[in-house]
Amino acid sequence: MSPVQHPVSGPTLSFSLDEQMQIVKRELAESPARAGRTIVKEGALTVTLVAVKPGGELRPHKADGPITVQVLEGEIEVQSGGASRTLPVGTLVAFNSGIVHGVTSPRGGIFLLTVVNAA
């Protein structure tokens, strides 16, 4: 994941997701499997764009707080509880805290990850 190079906290933040996606795509071109760009990190809230190359993955892990994953481009597969779900563009999935999940992307994809960290 890349270092943050823009404001990620403050009373009001506004970003063009298209512009942020172009940045993460450039970073992905230089990465072996995935790239990420934190857009917001304020208190318990973190919002990150994650791009995955074809065949890339995020190994099974869990978050301390609830999360959402919204597919913005391509397609990803989410594994959880012994099942796998294919998520096309426009799909939103939510997980409660502590749920082990992983992500793969046979053809590549970009998703918006929102995490509410435990206090």
PDB file of C-alpha atoms in Angstrom:
ATOM      1  CA  MET A   1       0.000   0.000   0.000  1.00  0.00           C
ATOM      2  CA  SER A   2       1.258   3.449  -0.867  1.00  0.00           C
ATOM      3  CA  PRO A   3       2.012   6.244   1.596  1.00  0.00           C
ATOM      4  CA  VAL A   4      -0.631   8.930   1.990  1.00  0.00           C
ATOM      5  CA  GLN A   5       0.233  12.101   0.065  1.00  0.00           C
ATOM      6  CA  HIS A   6      -2.925  14.191   0.513  1.00  0.00           C
ATOM      7  CA  PRO A   7      -5.145  15.352   3.393  1.00  0.00           C
ATOM      8  CA  VAL A   8      -7.138  12.434   4.815  1.00  0.00           C
ATOM      9  CA  SER A   9      -8.798  14.127   7.776  1.00  0.00           C
ATOM     10  CA  GLY A  10     -10.614  17.366   8.381  1.00  0.00           C
ATOM     11  CA  PRO A  11     -14.099  18.786   8.830  1.00  0.00           C
ATOM     12  CA  THR A  12     -15.010  18.304   5.147  1.00  0.00           C
ATOM     13  CA  LEU A  13     -13.215  16.290   2.476  1.00  0.00           C
ATOM     14  CA  SER A  14     -14.159  15.874  -1.162  1.00  0.00           C
ATOM     15  CA  PHE A  15     -12.469  13.715  -3.783  1.00  0.00           C
ATOM     16  CA  SER A  16     -13.124  12.703  -7.354  1.00  0.00           C
ATOM     17  CA  LEU A  17     -13.244   8.909  -7.291  1.00  0.00           C
ATOM     18  CA  ASP A  18     -12.364   8.892 -10.998  1.00  0.00           C
ATOM     19  CA  GLU A  19      -9.165  10.863 -10.301  1.00  0.00           C
ATOM     20  CA  GLN A  20      -8.290   8.690  -7.308  1.00  0.00           C
ATOM     21  CA  MET A  21      -8.873   5.556  -9.393  1.00  0.00           C
ATOM     22  CA  GLN A  22      -6.475   6.831 -12.066  1.00  0.00           C
ATOM     23  CA  ILE A  23      -3.806   7.352  -9.391  1.00  0.00           C
ATOM     24  CA  VAL A  24      -4.285   3.865  -7.919  1.00  0.00           C
ATOM     25  CA  LYS A  25      -4.180   2.357 -11.440  1.00  0.00           C
ATOM     26  CA  ARG A  26      -0.768   4.000 -12.026  1.00  0.00           C
ATOM     27  CA  GLU A  27       0.433   2.621  -8.682  1.00  0.00           C
ATOM     28  CA  LEU A  28      -0.934  -0.823  -9.602  1.00  0.00           C
ATOM     29  CA  ALA A  29       1.113  -0.836 -12.811  1.00  0.00           C
ATOM     30  CA  GLU A  30       4.259  -0.746 -10.635  1.00  0.00           C
ATOM     31  CA  SER A  31       3.029  -3.347  -8.113  1.00  0.00           C
ATOM     32  CA  PRO A  32       3.183  -7.142  -8.349  1.00  0.00           C
ATOM     33  CA  ALA A  33      -0.452  -7.850  -7.371  1.00  0.00           C
ATOM     34  CA  ARG A  34      -2.322  -4.958  -5.729  1.00  0.00           C
ATOM     35  CA  ALA A  35      -2.176  -1.291  -4.762  1.00  0.00           C
ATOM     36  CA  GLY A  36      -4.110   0.826  -2.297  1.00  0.00           C
ATOM     37  CA  ARG A  37      -4.714   4.499  -1.655  1.00  0.00           C
ATOM     38  CA  THR A  38      -6.191   5.769   1.608  1.00  0.00           C
ATOM     39  CA  ILE A  39      -8.654   8.540   0.846  1.00  0.00           C
ATOM     40  CA  VAL A  40     -10.076   9.229   4.319  1.00  0.00           C
ATOM     41  CA  LYS A  41      -8.722   8.457   7.780  1.00  0.00           C
ATOM     42  CA  GLU A  42     -10.688  10.311  10.418  1.00  0.00           C
ATOM     43  CA  GLY A  43     -11.179   8.907  13.902  1.00  0.00           C
ATOM     44  CA  ALA A  44     -12.543   5.381  13.580  1.00  0.00           C
ATOM     45  CA  LEU A  45     -13.259   5.736   9.844  1.00  0.00           C
ATOM     46  CA  THR A  46     -10.869   4.677   7.070  1.00  0.00           C
ATOM     47  CA  VAL A  47     -11.768   4.693   3.369  1.00  0.00           C
ATOM     48  CA  THR A  48      -9.283   3.112   0.940  1.00  0.00           C
ATOM     49  CA  LEU A  49      -9.313   2.460  -2.794  1.00  0.00           C
ATOM     50  CA  VAL A  50      -7.844  -0.965  -3.518  1.00  0.00           C
ATOM     51  CA  ALA A  51      -6.848  -2.128  -7.008  1.00  0.00           C
ATOM     52  CA  VAL A  52      -6.079  -5.770  -7.724  1.00  0.00           C
ATOM     53  CA  LYS A  53      -4.326  -7.069 -10.846  1.00  0.00           C
ATOM     54  CA  PRO A  54      -5.731 -10.067 -12.694  1.00  0.00           C
ATOM     55  CA  GLY A  55      -4.901 -13.069 -10.524  1.00  0.00           C
ATOM     56  CA  GLY A  56      -4.152 -10.842  -7.519  1.00  0.00           C
ATOM     57  CA  GLU A  57      -5.394 -11.464  -4.011  1.00  0.00           C
ATOM     58  CA  LEU A  58      -5.693 -10.221  -0.470  1.00  0.00           C
ATOM     59  CA  ARG A  59      -5.166 -13.248   1.735  1.00  0.00           C
ATOM     60  CA  PRO A  60      -7.755 -14.104   4.382  1.00  0.00           C
ATOM     61  CA  HIS A  61      -7.757 -11.621   7.243  1.00  0.00           C
ATOM     62  CA  LYS A  62     -10.192  -9.891   9.576  1.00  0.00           C
ATOM     63  CA  ALA A  63     -10.888  -6.322  10.641  1.00  0.00           C
ATOM     64  CA  ASP A  64     -11.437  -5.115  14.185  1.00  0.00           C
ATOM     65  CA  GLY A  65     -14.552  -3.225  13.100  1.00  0.00           C
ATOM     66  CA  PRO A  66     -17.284  -3.559  10.478  1.00  0.00           C
ATOM     67  CA  ILE A  67     -16.345  -3.049   6.816  1.00  0.00           C
ATOM     68  CA  THR A  68     -17.970  -2.491   3.458  1.00  0.00           C
ATOM     69  CA  VAL A  69     -16.570  -3.367   0.040  1.00  0.00           C
ATOM     70  CA  GLN A  70     -18.016  -1.598  -3.015  1.00  0.00           C
ATOM     71  CA  VAL A  71     -16.843  -2.714  -6.456  1.00  0.00           C
ATOM     72  CA  LEU A  72     -16.109   0.266  -8.711  1.00  0.00           C
ATOM     73  CA  GLU A  73     -14.418  -1.408 -11.674  1.00  0.00           C
ATOM     74  CA  GLY A  74     -13.897  -4.959 -12.907  1.00  0.00           C
ATOM     75  CA  GLU A  75     -14.905  -7.856 -10.719  1.00  0.00           C
ATOM     76  CA  ILE A  76     -13.697  -9.339  -7.454  1.00  0.00           C
ATOM     77  CA  GLU A  77     -14.406 -12.528  -5.570  1.00  0.00           C
ATOM     78  CA  VAL A  78     -14.847 -12.411  -1.810  1.00  0.00           C
ATOM     79  CA  GLN A  79     -14.322 -15.528   0.290  1.00  0.00           C
ATOM     80  CA  SER A  80     -15.878 -15.807   3.730  1.00  0.00           C
ATOM     81  CA  GLY A  81     -17.230 -18.624   5.868  1.00  0.00           C
ATOM     82  CA  GLY A  82     -16.188 -21.290   3.378  1.00  0.00           C
ATOM     83  CA  ALA A  83     -18.132 -19.659   0.519  1.00  0.00           C
ATOM     84  CA  SER A  84     -17.041 -17.481  -2.398  1.00  0.00           C
ATOM     85  CA  ARG A  85     -19.147 -14.700  -3.939  1.00  0.00           C
ATOM     86  CA  THR A  86     -18.435 -12.969  -7.234  1.00  0.00           C
ATOM     87  CA  LEU A  87     -19.027  -9.228  -6.964  1.00  0.00           C
ATOM     88  CA  PRO A  88     -19.485  -7.270 -10.208  1.00  0.00           C
ATOM     89  CA  VAL A  89     -19.358  -3.471 -10.572  1.00  0.00           C
ATOM     90  CA  GLY A  90     -21.948  -1.738  -8.431  1.00  0.00           C
ATOM     91  CA  THR A  91     -22.080  -4.447  -5.761  1.00  0.00           C
ATOM     92  CA  LEU A  92     -21.736  -3.572  -2.083  1.00  0.00           C
ATOM     93  CA  VAL A  93     -21.058  -6.188   0.582  1.00  0.00           C
ATOM     94  CA  ALA A  94     -20.743  -5.599   4.332  1.00  0.00           C
ATOM     95  CA  PHE A  95     -19.026  -7.684   7.002  1.00  0.00           C
ATOM     96  CA  ASN A  96     -19.344  -7.413  10.738  1.00  0.00           C
ATOM     97  CA  SER A  97     -16.184  -7.026  12.810  1.00  0.00           C
ATOM     98  CA  GLY A  98     -14.004 -10.077  13.247  1.00  0.00           C
ATOM     99  CA  ILE A  99     -15.273 -11.906  10.130  1.00  0.00           C
ATOM    100  CA  VAL A 100     -12.422 -13.629   8.288  1.00  0.00           C
ATOM    101  CA  HIS A 101     -12.539 -12.771   4.581  1.00  0.00           C
ATOM    102  CA  GLY A 102     -10.252 -12.748   1.555  1.00  0.00           C
ATOM    103  CA  VAL A 103     -10.370 -11.202  -1.907  1.00  0.00           C
ATOM    104  CA  THR A 104      -9.244 -12.523  -5.285  1.00  0.00           C
ATOM    105  CA  SER A 105      -9.711 -11.065  -8.749  1.00  0.00           C
ATOM    106  CA  PRO A 106      -9.256 -13.386 -11.719  1.00  0.00           C
ATOM    107  CA  ARG A 107      -9.664 -10.492 -14.203  1.00  0.00           C
ATOM    108  CA  GLY A 108      -8.697  -7.512 -12.032  1.00  0.00           C
ATOM    109  CA  GLY A 109     -10.788  -4.939 -10.245  1.00  0.00           C
ATOM    110  CA  ILE A 110     -10.968  -1.841  -8.083  1.00  0.00           C
ATOM    111  CA  PHE A 111     -13.018  -1.551  -4.911  1.00  0.00           C
ATOM    112  CA  LEU A 112     -13.700   1.008  -2.226  1.00  0.00           C
ATOM    113  CA  LEU A 113     -13.017  -0.385   1.235  1.00  0.00           C
ATOM    114  CA  THR A 114     -14.601   1.329   4.229  1.00  0.00           C
ATOM    115  CA  VAL A 115     -13.541   0.272   7.718  1.00  0.00           C
ATOM    116  CA  VAL A 116     -14.918   1.477  11.016  1.00  0.00           C
ATOM    117  CA  ASN A 117     -12.147   0.613  13.460  1.00  0.00           C
ATOM    118  CA  ALA A 118     -13.002  -0.593  16.931  1.00  0.00           C
ATOM    119  CA  ALA A 119     -12.621   1.992  19.669  1.00  0.00           C
TER     120      ALA A 119
END
